[in-house]
mmCIF file with all atom_site columns, C-alpha atoms in Angstrom:
data_model
loop_
_atom_site.group_PDB
_atom_site.id
_atom_site.type_symbol
_atom_site.label_atom_id
_atom_site.label_alt_id
_atom_site.label_comp_id
_atom_site.label_asym_id
_atom_site.label_entity_id
_atom_site.label_seq_id
_atom_site.pdbx_PDB_ins_code
_atom_site.Cartn_x
_atom_site.Cartn_y
_atom_site.Cartn_z
_atom_site.occupancy
_atom_site.B_iso_or_equiv
_atom_site.pdbx_formal_charge
_atom_site.auth_seq_id
_atom_site.auth_comp_id
_atom_site.auth_asym_id
_atom_site.auth_atom_id
_atom_site.pdbx_PDB_model_num
ATOM 1   C CA . GLU A 1 1   ? 14.599 -8.502  -37.436 1.00 83.00 ? 210 GLU A CA 1
ATOM 2   C CA . PRO A 1 2   ? 12.719 -5.901  -39.514 1.00 87.00 ? 211 PRO A CA 1
ATOM 3   C CA . GLU A 1 3   ? 13.625 -5.768  -43.181 1.00 92.00 ? 212 GLU A CA 1
ATOM 4   C CA . VAL A 1 4   ? 12.997 -3.528  -46.146 1.00 96.00 ? 213 VAL A CA 1
ATOM 5   C CA . THR A 1 5   ? 10.750 -5.287  -48.647 1.00 97.00 ? 214 THR A CA 1
ATOM 6   C CA . GLN A 1 6   ? 10.329 -4.633  -52.352 1.00 98.00 ? 215 GLN A CA 1
ATOM 7   C CA . THR A 1 7   ? 7.800  -5.728  -54.947 1.00 97.00 ? 216 THR A CA 1
ATOM 8   C CA . PRO A 1 8   ? 7.859  -7.086  -57.526 1.00 97.00 ? 217 PRO A CA 1
ATOM 9   C CA . SER A 1 9   ? 11.103 -9.045  -57.503 1.00 96.00 ? 218 SER A CA 1
ATOM 10  C CA . HIS A 1 10  ? 11.201 -8.957  -61.296 1.00 97.00 ? 219 HIS A CA 1
ATOM 11  C CA . GLN A 1 11  ? 9.357  -6.647  -63.673 1.00 97.00 ? 220 GLN A CA 1
ATOM 12  C CA . VAL A 1 12  ? 9.387  -6.964  -67.432 1.00 98.00 ? 221 VAL A CA 1
ATOM 13  C CA . THR A 1 13  ? 8.006  -4.048  -69.411 1.00 98.00 ? 222 THR A CA 1
ATOM 14  C CA . GLN A 1 14  ? 8.026  -2.723  -72.919 1.00 98.00 ? 223 GLN A CA 1
ATOM 15  C CA . MET A 1 15  ? 9.885  0.430   -73.863 1.00 98.00 ? 224 MET A CA 1
ATOM 16  C CA . GLY A 1 16  ? 7.727  3.499   -73.362 1.00 97.00 ? 225 GLY A CA 1
ATOM 17  C CA . GLN A 1 17  ? 5.581  1.943   -70.659 1.00 98.00 ? 226 GLN A CA 1
ATOM 18  C CA . GLU A 1 18  ? 5.261  3.298   -67.139 1.00 98.00 ? 227 GLU A CA 1
ATOM 19  C CA . VAL A 1 19  ? 6.426  1.190   -64.219 1.00 98.00 ? 228 VAL A CA 1
ATOM 20  C CA . ILE A 1 20  ? 6.021  1.601   -60.493 1.00 98.00 ? 229 ILE A CA 1
ATOM 21  C CA . LEU A 1 21  ? 8.437  -0.117  -58.160 1.00 98.00 ? 230 LEU A CA 1
ATOM 22  C CA . ARG A 1 22  ? 7.260  -0.514  -54.610 1.00 98.00 ? 231 ARG A CA 1
ATOM 23  C CA . CYS A 1 23  ? 9.119  -0.562  -51.339 1.00 98.00 ? 232 CYS A CA 1
ATOM 24  C CA . VAL A 1 24  ? 8.108  -0.888  -47.721 1.00 97.00 ? 233 VAL A CA 1
ATOM 25  C CA . PRO A 1 25  ? 10.852 0.660   -45.568 1.00 96.00 ? 234 PRO A CA 1
ATOM 26  C CA . ILE A 1 26  ? 11.464 -0.368  -41.977 1.00 94.00 ? 235 ILE A CA 1
ATOM 27  C CA . SER A 1 27  ? 8.658  1.107   -39.932 1.00 91.00 ? 236 SER A CA 1
ATOM 28  C CA . ASN A 1 28  ? 10.558 3.518   -37.654 1.00 89.00 ? 237 ASN A CA 1
ATOM 29  C CA . HIS A 1 29  ? 12.879 4.759   -40.394 1.00 91.00 ? 238 HIS A CA 1
ATOM 30  C CA . LEU A 1 30  ? 12.497 8.310   -41.624 1.00 89.00 ? 239 LEU A CA 1
ATOM 31  C CA . TYR A 1 31  ? 14.877 8.494   -44.593 1.00 92.00 ? 240 TYR A CA 1
ATOM 32  C CA . PHE A 1 32  ? 14.347 6.580   -47.808 1.00 94.00 ? 241 PHE A CA 1
ATOM 33  C CA . TYR A 1 33  ? 16.528 6.010   -50.838 1.00 95.00 ? 242 TYR A CA 1
ATOM 34  C CA . TRP A 1 34  ? 16.533 4.482   -54.282 1.00 97.00 ? 243 TRP A CA 1
ATOM 35  C CA . TYR A 1 35  ? 19.678 3.094   -55.887 1.00 97.00 ? 244 TYR A CA 1
ATOM 36  C CA . ARG A 1 36  ? 20.123 1.166   -59.077 1.00 96.00 ? 245 ARG A CA 1
ATOM 37  C CA . GLN A 1 37  ? 22.712 -1.253  -60.398 1.00 92.00 ? 246 GLN A CA 1
ATOM 38  C CA . ILE A 1 38  ? 23.050 -1.906  -64.087 1.00 91.00 ? 247 ILE A CA 1
ATOM 39  C CA . LEU A 1 39  ? 24.370 -5.406  -64.650 1.00 87.00 ? 248 LEU A CA 1
ATOM 40  C CA . GLY A 1 40  ? 28.114 -5.501  -64.086 1.00 81.00 ? 249 GLY A CA 1
ATOM 41  C CA . GLN A 1 41  ? 28.322 -1.878  -62.962 1.00 84.00 ? 250 GLN A CA 1
ATOM 42  C CA . LYS A 1 42  ? 28.409 0.071   -59.715 1.00 85.00 ? 251 LYS A CA 1
ATOM 43  C CA . VAL A 1 43  ? 25.486 0.632   -57.402 1.00 91.00 ? 252 VAL A CA 1
ATOM 44  C CA . GLU A 1 44  ? 24.394 4.208   -58.204 1.00 94.00 ? 253 GLU A CA 1
ATOM 45  C CA . PHE A 1 45  ? 22.444 6.627   -56.059 1.00 94.00 ? 254 PHE A CA 1
ATOM 46  C CA . LEU A 1 46  ? 19.188 7.907   -57.541 1.00 97.00 ? 255 LEU A CA 1
ATOM 47  C CA . VAL A 1 47  ? 17.325 9.841   -54.867 1.00 96.00 ? 256 VAL A CA 1
ATOM 48  C CA . SER A 1 48  ? 16.877 10.377  -51.143 1.00 93.00 ? 257 SER A CA 1
ATOM 49  C CA . PHE A 1 49  ? 13.574 11.315  -49.532 1.00 93.00 ? 258 PHE A CA 1
ATOM 50  C CA . TYR A 1 50  ? 12.639 12.725  -46.151 1.00 90.00 ? 259 TYR A CA 1
ATOM 51  C CA . ASN A 1 51  ? 9.562  14.361  -44.704 1.00 88.00 ? 260 ASN A CA 1
ATOM 52  C CA . ASN A 1 52  ? 7.683  13.908  -47.976 1.00 91.00 ? 261 ASN A CA 1
ATOM 53  C CA . GLU A 1 53  ? 10.298 15.756  -49.955 1.00 92.00 ? 262 GLU A CA 1
ATOM 54  C CA . ILE A 1 54  ? 13.264 14.840  -52.089 1.00 94.00 ? 263 ILE A CA 1
ATOM 55  C CA . SER A 1 55  ? 16.457 15.613  -50.150 1.00 90.00 ? 264 SER A CA 1
ATOM 56  C CA . GLU A 1 56  ? 18.855 14.981  -52.969 1.00 91.00 ? 265 GLU A CA 1
ATOM 57  C CA . LYS A 1 57  ? 18.774 13.489  -56.433 1.00 93.00 ? 266 LYS A CA 1
ATOM 58  C CA . SER A 1 58  ? 21.416 12.432  -58.910 1.00 93.00 ? 267 SER A CA 1
ATOM 59  C CA . GLU A 1 59  ? 21.780 13.361  -62.550 1.00 93.00 ? 268 GLU A CA 1
ATOM 60  C CA . ILE A 1 60  ? 20.204 10.021  -63.424 1.00 94.00 ? 269 ILE A CA 1
ATOM 61  C CA . PHE A 1 61  ? 16.983 11.047  -61.678 1.00 96.00 ? 270 PHE A CA 1
ATOM 62  C CA . ASP A 1 62  ? 15.533 13.144  -64.477 1.00 94.00 ? 271 ASP A CA 1
ATOM 63  C CA . ASP A 1 63  ? 11.943 14.144  -65.242 1.00 95.00 ? 272 ASP A CA 1
ATOM 64  C CA . GLN A 1 64  ? 11.090 10.567  -66.155 1.00 96.00 ? 273 GLN A CA 1
ATOM 65  C CA . PHE A 1 65  ? 11.525 9.527   -62.537 1.00 98.00 ? 274 PHE A CA 1
ATOM 66  C CA . SER A 1 66  ? 9.397  10.376  -59.533 1.00 98.00 ? 275 SER A CA 1
ATOM 67  C CA . VAL A 1 67  ? 9.068  9.131   -55.976 1.00 97.00 ? 276 VAL A CA 1
ATOM 68  C CA . GLU A 1 68  ? 6.148  9.127   -53.636 1.00 95.00 ? 277 GLU A CA 1
ATOM 69  C CA . ARG A 1 69  ? 5.170  8.014   -50.180 1.00 93.00 ? 278 ARG A CA 1
ATOM 70  C CA . PRO A 1 70  ? 1.472  7.462   -50.840 1.00 88.00 ? 279 PRO A CA 1
ATOM 71  C CA . ASP A 1 71  ? 0.707  6.243   -47.336 1.00 88.00 ? 280 ASP A CA 1
ATOM 72  C CA . GLY A 1 72  ? 2.454  5.580   -44.058 1.00 80.00 ? 281 GLY A CA 1
ATOM 73  C CA . SER A 1 73  ? 4.223  2.448   -45.217 1.00 89.00 ? 282 SER A CA 1
ATOM 74  C CA . ASN A 1 74  ? 4.953  2.431   -48.948 1.00 94.00 ? 283 ASN A CA 1
ATOM 75  C CA . PHE A 1 75  ? 7.653  4.270   -50.878 1.00 96.00 ? 284 PHE A CA 1
ATOM 76  C CA . THR A 1 76  ? 7.432  4.092   -54.649 1.00 98.00 ? 285 THR A CA 1
ATOM 77  C CA . LEU A 1 77  ? 9.633  4.838   -57.628 1.00 98.00 ? 286 LEU A CA 1
ATOM 78  C CA . LYS A 1 78  ? 7.844  5.601   -60.881 1.00 98.00 ? 287 LYS A CA 1
ATOM 79  C CA . ILE A 1 79  ? 9.468  5.636   -64.278 1.00 98.00 ? 288 ILE A CA 1
ATOM 80  C CA . ARG A 1 80  ? 7.078  7.327   -66.703 1.00 96.00 ? 289 ARG A CA 1
ATOM 81  C CA . SER A 1 81  ? 8.328  6.149   -70.052 1.00 95.00 ? 290 SER A CA 1
ATOM 82  C CA . THR A 1 82  ? 10.870 3.376   -69.733 1.00 97.00 ? 291 THR A CA 1
ATOM 83  C CA . LYS A 1 83  ? 13.915 3.152   -71.963 1.00 97.00 ? 292 LYS A CA 1
ATOM 84  C CA . LEU A 1 84  ? 16.087 0.148   -72.697 1.00 97.00 ? 293 LEU A CA 1
ATOM 85  C CA . GLU A 1 85  ? 18.853 1.678   -70.593 1.00 96.00 ? 294 GLU A CA 1
ATOM 86  C CA . ASP A 1 86  ? 16.580 1.705   -67.538 1.00 97.00 ? 295 ASP A CA 1
ATOM 87  C CA . SER A 1 87  ? 17.066 -2.058  -67.312 1.00 97.00 ? 296 SER A CA 1
ATOM 88  C CA . ALA A 1 88  ? 18.778 -2.595  -63.962 1.00 97.00 ? 297 ALA A CA 1
ATOM 89  C CA . MET A 1 89  ? 18.359 -3.847  -60.425 1.00 95.00 ? 298 MET A CA 1
ATOM 90  C CA . TYR A 1 90  ? 16.640 -1.183  -58.339 1.00 97.00 ? 299 TYR A CA 1
ATOM 91  C CA . PHE A 1 91  ? 17.309 -1.182  -54.624 1.00 96.00 ? 300 PHE A CA 1
ATOM 92  C CA . CYS A 1 92  ? 15.277 0.662   -52.037 1.00 97.00 ? 301 CYS A CA 1
ATOM 93  C CA . ALA A 1 93  ? 16.962 1.522   -48.740 1.00 95.00 ? 302 ALA A CA 1
ATOM 94  C CA . SER A 1 94  ? 15.961 3.214   -45.519 1.00 94.00 ? 303 SER A CA 1
ATOM 95  C CA . SER A 1 95  ? 17.689 4.623   -42.477 1.00 90.00 ? 304 SER A CA 1
ATOM 96  C CA . VAL A 1 96  ? 16.645 5.844   -39.068 1.00 86.00 ? 305 VAL A CA 1
ATOM 97  C CA . GLY A 1 97  ? 18.344 9.201   -39.412 1.00 77.00 ? 306 GLY A CA 1
ATOM 98  C CA . GLY A 1 98  ? 19.779 11.248  -42.205 1.00 68.00 ? 307 GLY A CA 1
ATOM 99  C CA . GLY A 1 99  ? 23.273 11.423  -40.833 1.00 69.00 ? 308 GLY A CA 1
ATOM 100 C CA . PRO A 1 100 ? 25.961 8.865   -41.575 1.00 69.00 ? 309 PRO A CA 1
ATOM 101 C CA . GLY A 1 101 ? 24.786 5.484   -40.436 1.00 74.00 ? 310 GLY A CA 1
ATOM 102 C CA . GLU A 1 102 ? 23.519 2.196   -41.702 1.00 83.00 ? 311 GLU A CA 1
ATOM 103 C CA . GLN A 1 103 ? 21.224 2.195   -44.674 1.00 90.00 ? 312 GLN A CA 1
ATOM 104 C CA . TYR A 1 104 ? 19.196 -0.988  -44.809 1.00 92.00 ? 313 TYR A CA 1
ATOM 105 C CA . PHE A 1 105 ? 18.682 -2.325  -48.294 1.00 94.00 ? 314 PHE A CA 1
ATOM 106 C CA . GLY A 1 106 ? 15.766 -4.182  -49.757 1.00 96.00 ? 315 GLY A CA 1
ATOM 107 C CA . PRO A 1 107 ? 16.238 -7.293  -51.916 1.00 94.00 ? 316 PRO A CA 1
ATOM 108 C CA . GLY A 1 108 ? 15.846 -5.312  -55.122 1.00 96.00 ? 317 GLY A CA 1
ATOM 109 C CA . THR A 1 109 ? 13.556 -5.317  -58.136 1.00 97.00 ? 318 THR A CA 1
ATOM 110 C CA . ARG A 1 110 ? 15.055 -6.462  -61.398 1.00 97.00 ? 319 ARG A CA 1
ATOM 111 C CA . LEU A 1 111 ? 13.588 -4.289  -64.147 1.00 98.00 ? 320 LEU A CA 1
ATOM 112 C CA . THR A 1 112 ? 13.895 -5.547  -67.696 1.00 98.00 ? 321 THR A CA 1
ATOM 113 C CA . VAL A 1 113 ? 12.833 -3.192  -70.485 1.00 98.00 ? 322 VAL A CA 1
ATOM 114 C CA . THR A 1 114 ? 12.325 -4.832  -73.868 1.00 97.00 ? 323 THR A CA 1
ATOM 115 C CA . GLY B 2 1   ? 31.134 14.786  -56.826 1.00 81.00 ? 68  GLY B CA 1
ATOM 116 C CA . GLU B 2 2   ? 32.548 11.830  -54.966 1.00 86.00 ? 69  GLU B CA 1
ATOM 117 C CA . ASN B 2 3   ? 34.220 9.006   -56.867 1.00 92.00 ? 70  ASN B CA 1
ATOM 118 C CA . VAL B 2 4   ? 35.124 5.699   -55.225 1.00 96.00 ? 71  VAL B CA 1
ATOM 119 C CA . GLU B 2 5   ? 37.472 3.201   -56.827 1.00 97.00 ? 72  GLU B CA 1
ATOM 120 C CA . GLN B 2 6   ? 37.722 -0.351  -55.537 1.00 98.00 ? 73  GLN B CA 1
ATOM 121 C CA . HIS B 2 7   ? 40.362 -3.030  -56.131 1.00 97.00 ? 74  HIS B CA 1
ATOM 122 C CA . PRO B 2 8   ? 40.648 -5.817  -56.939 1.00 97.00 ? 75  PRO B CA 1
ATOM 123 C CA . SER B 2 9   ? 37.488 -6.613  -58.864 1.00 96.00 ? 76  SER B CA 1
ATOM 124 C CA . THR B 2 10  ? 37.902 -10.319 -58.094 1.00 97.00 ? 77  THR B CA 1
ATOM 125 C CA . LEU B 2 11  ? 39.815 -12.047 -55.347 1.00 98.00 ? 78  LEU B CA 1
ATOM 126 C CA . SER B 2 12  ? 40.348 -15.757 -54.886 1.00 98.00 ? 79  SER B CA 1
ATOM 127 C CA . VAL B 2 13  ? 41.809 -16.985 -51.600 1.00 98.00 ? 80  VAL B CA 1
ATOM 128 C CA . GLN B 2 14  ? 42.359 -20.314 -49.911 1.00 98.00 ? 81  GLN B CA 1
ATOM 129 C CA . GLU B 2 15  ? 40.239 -21.002 -46.859 1.00 98.00 ? 82  GLU B CA 1
ATOM 130 C CA . GLY B 2 16  ? 42.051 -19.754 -43.777 1.00 97.00 ? 83  GLY B CA 1
ATOM 131 C CA . ASP B 2 17  ? 44.032 -17.098 -45.638 1.00 97.00 ? 84  ASP B CA 1
ATOM 132 C CA . SER B 2 18  ? 43.428 -13.363 -45.370 1.00 98.00 ? 85  SER B CA 1
ATOM 133 C CA . ALA B 2 19  ? 41.687 -11.173 -47.911 1.00 98.00 ? 86  ALA B CA 1
ATOM 134 C CA . VAL B 2 20  ? 42.266 -7.457  -48.384 1.00 98.00 ? 87  VAL B CA 1
ATOM 135 C CA . ILE B 2 21  ? 40.133 -5.106  -50.463 1.00 98.00 ? 88  ILE B CA 1
ATOM 136 C CA . LYS B 2 22  ? 41.175 -1.515  -51.055 1.00 98.00 ? 89  LYS B CA 1
ATOM 137 C CA . CYS B 2 23  ? 39.175 1.585   -51.899 1.00 98.00 ? 90  CYS B CA 1
ATOM 138 C CA . THR B 2 24  ? 40.111 5.147   -52.668 1.00 98.00 ? 91  THR B CA 1
ATOM 139 C CA . TYR B 2 25  ? 37.825 8.163   -52.596 1.00 96.00 ? 92  TYR B CA 1
ATOM 140 C CA . SER B 2 26  ? 38.109 11.608  -54.076 1.00 94.00 ? 93  SER B CA 1
ATOM 141 C CA . ASP B 2 27  ? 36.025 13.938  -51.891 1.00 90.00 ? 94  ASP B CA 1
ATOM 142 C CA . SER B 2 28  ? 37.860 15.065  -48.767 1.00 89.00 ? 95  SER B CA 1
ATOM 143 C CA . ALA B 2 29  ? 34.454 15.918  -47.246 1.00 87.00 ? 96  ALA B CA 1
ATOM 144 C CA . SER B 2 30  ? 33.566 12.217  -47.072 1.00 90.00 ? 97  SER B CA 1
ATOM 145 C CA . ASN B 2 31  ? 33.719 11.013  -43.515 1.00 89.00 ? 98  ASN B CA 1
ATOM 146 C CA . TYR B 2 32  ? 31.646 7.847   -43.290 1.00 91.00 ? 99  TYR B CA 1
ATOM 147 C CA . PHE B 2 33  ? 32.792 4.645   -44.970 1.00 95.00 ? 100 PHE B CA 1
ATOM 148 C CA . PRO B 2 34  ? 30.600 1.544   -44.830 1.00 94.00 ? 101 PRO B CA 1
ATOM 149 C CA . TRP B 2 35  ? 31.301 -1.876  -46.286 1.00 97.00 ? 102 TRP B CA 1
ATOM 150 C CA . TYR B 2 36  ? 28.463 -3.996  -47.627 1.00 95.00 ? 103 TYR B CA 1
ATOM 151 C CA . LYS B 2 37  ? 28.437 -7.707  -48.380 1.00 95.00 ? 104 LYS B CA 1
ATOM 152 C CA . GLN B 2 38  ? 26.117 -9.057  -51.037 1.00 91.00 ? 105 GLN B CA 1
ATOM 153 C CA . GLU B 2 39  ? 25.634 -12.782 -51.361 1.00 90.00 ? 106 GLU B CA 1
ATOM 154 C CA . LEU B 2 40  ? 24.294 -14.144 -54.619 1.00 85.00 ? 107 LEU B CA 1
ATOM 155 C CA . GLY B 2 41  ? 20.661 -13.160 -55.076 1.00 81.00 ? 108 GLY B CA 1
ATOM 156 C CA . LYS B 2 42  ? 20.458 -11.366 -51.740 1.00 85.00 ? 109 LYS B CA 1
ATOM 157 C CA . ARG B 2 43  ? 20.379 -7.776  -50.551 1.00 88.00 ? 110 ARG B CA 1
ATOM 158 C CA . PRO B 2 44  ? 23.522 -5.790  -49.677 1.00 90.00 ? 111 PRO B CA 1
ATOM 159 C CA . GLN B 2 45  ? 24.116 -5.988  -45.936 1.00 92.00 ? 112 GLN B CA 1
ATOM 160 C CA . LEU B 2 46  ? 26.344 -3.758  -43.841 1.00 92.00 ? 113 LEU B CA 1
ATOM 161 C CA . ILE B 2 47  ? 29.221 -5.690  -42.312 1.00 95.00 ? 114 ILE B CA 1
ATOM 162 C CA . ILE B 2 48  ? 31.333 -2.902  -40.852 1.00 95.00 ? 115 ILE B CA 1
ATOM 163 C CA . ASP B 2 49  ? 31.692 0.851   -41.089 1.00 94.00 ? 116 ASP B CA 1
ATOM 164 C CA . ILE B 2 50  ? 34.157 3.495   -40.000 1.00 93.00 ? 117 ILE B CA 1
ATOM 165 C CA . ARG B 2 51  ? 33.962 7.209   -39.402 1.00 89.00 ? 118 ARG B CA 1
ATOM 166 C CA . SER B 2 52  ? 36.736 9.612   -40.231 1.00 84.00 ? 119 SER B CA 1
ATOM 167 C CA . ASN B 2 53  ? 37.639 10.298  -36.609 1.00 83.00 ? 120 ASN B CA 1
ATOM 168 C CA . VAL B 2 54  ? 38.789 6.681   -36.279 1.00 82.00 ? 121 VAL B CA 1
ATOM 169 C CA . GLY B 2 55  ? 41.748 5.058   -38.020 1.00 90.00 ? 122 GLY B CA 1
ATOM 170 C CA . GLU B 2 56  ? 40.844 1.429   -37.518 1.00 94.00 ? 123 GLU B CA 1
ATOM 171 C CA . LYS B 2 57  ? 37.896 -0.657  -36.425 1.00 94.00 ? 124 LYS B CA 1
ATOM 172 C CA . LYS B 2 58  ? 37.658 -4.384  -35.845 1.00 96.00 ? 125 LYS B CA 1
ATOM 173 C CA . ASP B 2 59  ? 34.783 -6.795  -35.475 1.00 94.00 ? 126 ASP B CA 1
ATOM 174 C CA . GLN B 2 60  ? 35.844 -10.408 -34.985 1.00 96.00 ? 127 GLN B CA 1
ATOM 175 C CA . ARG B 2 61  ? 37.452 -11.536 -38.254 1.00 97.00 ? 128 ARG B CA 1
ATOM 176 C CA . ILE B 2 62  ? 36.868 -8.311  -40.172 1.00 98.00 ? 129 ILE B CA 1
ATOM 177 C CA . ALA B 2 63  ? 38.631 -4.996  -39.807 1.00 98.00 ? 130 ALA B CA 1
ATOM 178 C CA . VAL B 2 64  ? 38.642 -1.721  -41.661 1.00 98.00 ? 131 VAL B CA 1
ATOM 179 C CA . THR B 2 65  ? 41.434 0.824   -41.790 1.00 97.00 ? 132 THR B CA 1
ATOM 180 C CA . LEU B 2 66  ? 41.190 4.419   -42.950 1.00 96.00 ? 133 LEU B CA 1
ATOM 181 C CA . ASN B 2 67  ? 43.917 6.759   -44.117 1.00 95.00 ? 134 ASN B CA 1
ATOM 182 C CA . LYS B 2 68  ? 42.338 10.200  -44.478 1.00 93.00 ? 135 LYS B CA 1
ATOM 183 C CA . THR B 2 69  ? 45.490 11.821  -45.760 1.00 93.00 ? 136 THR B CA 1
ATOM 184 C CA . ALA B 2 70  ? 45.804 9.375   -48.612 1.00 94.00 ? 137 ALA B CA 1
ATOM 185 C CA . LYS B 2 71  ? 42.015 9.080   -48.997 1.00 95.00 ? 138 LYS B CA 1
ATOM 186 C CA . HIS B 2 72  ? 41.936 5.339   -48.907 1.00 95.00 ? 139 HIS B CA 1
ATOM 187 C CA . PHE B 2 73  ? 40.346 2.693   -46.760 1.00 97.00 ? 140 PHE B CA 1
ATOM 188 C CA . SER B 2 74  ? 40.657 -1.069  -46.710 1.00 98.00 ? 141 SER B CA 1
ATOM 189 C CA . LEU B 2 75  ? 38.713 -4.125  -45.612 1.00 98.00 ? 142 LEU B CA 1
ATOM 190 C CA . HIS B 2 76  ? 40.628 -6.992  -44.063 1.00 98.00 ? 143 HIS B CA 1
ATOM 191 C CA . ILE B 2 77  ? 39.109 -10.429 -43.582 1.00 98.00 ? 144 ILE B CA 1
ATOM 192 C CA . THR B 2 78  ? 41.208 -12.890 -41.615 1.00 97.00 ? 145 THR B CA 1
ATOM 193 C CA . GLU B 2 79  ? 40.845 -16.675 -41.424 1.00 98.00 ? 146 GLU B CA 1
ATOM 194 C CA . THR B 2 80  ? 38.526 -16.680 -44.416 1.00 98.00 ? 147 THR B CA 1
ATOM 195 C CA . GLN B 2 81  ? 35.752 -19.245 -44.577 1.00 97.00 ? 148 GLN B CA 1
ATOM 196 C CA . PRO B 2 82  ? 33.659 -20.439 -47.553 1.00 96.00 ? 149 PRO B CA 1
ATOM 197 C CA . GLU B 2 83  ? 30.708 -18.412 -46.272 1.00 95.00 ? 150 GLU B CA 1
ATOM 198 C CA . ASP B 2 84  ? 32.787 -15.262 -46.808 1.00 97.00 ? 151 ASP B CA 1
ATOM 199 C CA . SER B 2 85  ? 32.369 -15.826 -50.555 1.00 97.00 ? 152 SER B CA 1
ATOM 200 C CA . ALA B 2 86  ? 30.313 -12.877 -51.818 1.00 96.00 ? 153 ALA B CA 1
ATOM 201 C CA . VAL B 2 87  ? 30.590 -9.505  -53.519 1.00 95.00 ? 154 VAL B CA 1
ATOM 202 C CA . TYR B 2 88  ? 31.874 -6.770  -51.221 1.00 97.00 ? 155 TYR B CA 1
ATOM 203 C CA . PHE B 2 89  ? 31.168 -3.080  -51.834 1.00 96.00 ? 156 PHE B CA 1
ATOM 204 C CA . CYS B 2 90  ? 32.868 -0.131  -50.222 1.00 97.00 ? 157 CYS B CA 1
ATOM 205 C CA . ALA B 2 91  ? 31.104 3.221   -50.079 1.00 96.00 ? 158 ALA B CA 1
ATOM 206 C CA . ALA B 2 92  ? 31.692 6.761   -48.937 1.00 94.00 ? 159 ALA B CA 1
ATOM 207 C CA . THR B 2 93  ? 29.483 9.635   -47.908 1.00 88.00 ? 160 THR B CA 1
ATOM 208 C CA . PRO B 2 94  ? 29.934 13.088  -46.431 1.00 79.00 ? 161 PRO B CA 1
ATOM 209 C CA . ILE B 2 95  ? 28.064 14.160  -43.344 1.00 69.00 ? 162 ILE B CA 1
ATOM 210 C CA . LYS B 2 96  ? 25.127 16.290  -44.381 1.00 66.00 ? 163 LYS B CA 1
ATOM 211 C CA . ALA B 2 97  ? 22.010 17.575  -42.752 1.00 53.00 ? 164 ALA B CA 1
ATOM 212 C CA . ALA B 2 98  ? 19.816 14.965  -44.362 1.00 58.00 ? 165 ALA B CA 1
ATOM 213 C CA . GLY B 2 99  ? 19.727 12.151  -46.851 1.00 65.00 ? 166 GLY B CA 1
ATOM 214 C CA . ASN B 2 100 ? 23.316 11.025  -47.021 1.00 80.00 ? 167 ASN B CA 1
ATOM 215 C CA . LYS B 2 101 ? 23.749 9.357   -50.361 1.00 88.00 ? 168 LYS B CA 1
ATOM 216 C CA . LEU B 2 102 ? 26.238 6.532   -50.563 1.00 92.00 ? 169 LEU B CA 1
ATOM 217 C CA . THR B 2 103 ? 28.758 6.543   -53.397 1.00 93.00 ? 170 THR B CA 1
ATOM 218 C CA . PHE B 2 104 ? 29.796 2.953   -54.044 1.00 95.00 ? 171 PHE B CA 1
ATOM 219 C CA . GLY B 2 105 ? 32.908 1.345   -55.379 1.00 96.00 ? 172 GLY B CA 1
ATOM 220 C CA . GLY B 2 106 ? 32.636 -1.132  -58.202 1.00 95.00 ? 173 GLY B CA 1
ATOM 221 C CA . GLY B 2 107 ? 32.595 -4.204  -55.963 1.00 96.00 ? 174 GLY B CA 1
ATOM 222 C CA . THR B 2 108 ? 34.976 -7.097  -55.319 1.00 97.00 ? 175 THR B CA 1
ATOM 223 C CA . ARG B 2 109 ? 33.916 -10.662 -55.938 1.00 96.00 ? 176 ARG B CA 1
ATOM 224 C CA . VAL B 2 110 ? 35.590 -12.793 -53.270 1.00 98.00 ? 177 VAL B CA 1
ATOM 225 C CA . LEU B 2 111 ? 35.836 -16.543 -53.685 1.00 98.00 ? 178 LEU B CA 1
ATOM 226 C CA . VAL B 2 112 ? 37.084 -18.589 -50.760 1.00 97.00 ? 179 VAL B CA 1
ATOM 227 C CA . LYS B 2 113 ? 38.254 -22.004 -51.904 1.00 96.00 ? 180 LYS B CA 1
ATOM 228 C CA . PRO B 2 114 ? 37.916 -24.825 -49.380 1.00 92.00 ? 181 PRO B CA 1
#
């Protein structure tokens, strides 16, 4: 069964550094998402992406964040200048359509900012 | 925006007993309600979902009920087994043209004791 993959599984970075989290969505999916989960808290929506454009973004997704689909398979989340509070598990997800239906989640990247 | 509350935060049951997890949502426009199961160290996986035109849905030992008037929905697991031990998340989303973000509850850690 196809799965969403994410790399790396764990990323440690120093405050102020840029990080890029990578995701490979399921190949026939058209909608892509990033969520994050700070330890012990809810899974929070960051951004949705379709047709090379952001469909929706949350208040968390400020100017420090950007997303890109650099080629036909990868979907990336960039954090320009990491802060301590960016430490979280970041999940990528994808879905076939944009309407209500299953979003398939990747295994997550644990980002630790020191 | 949407707010989803989930209770209880932890639930311990004896193998063979039933488990019930309850969620409430705030946005009356929400009309798709998925439940995800996350085993330790693994990705969230959809186990069942319900749309607002349906009051109840069942899949083997799991069922979900929805009360639109009261804005709450519940997950029922019958004849629990040790492999049901995991964190369960409810979520809600409104139907939109594209990029339906999921708003998650805080999660319920279920422990099934053999």
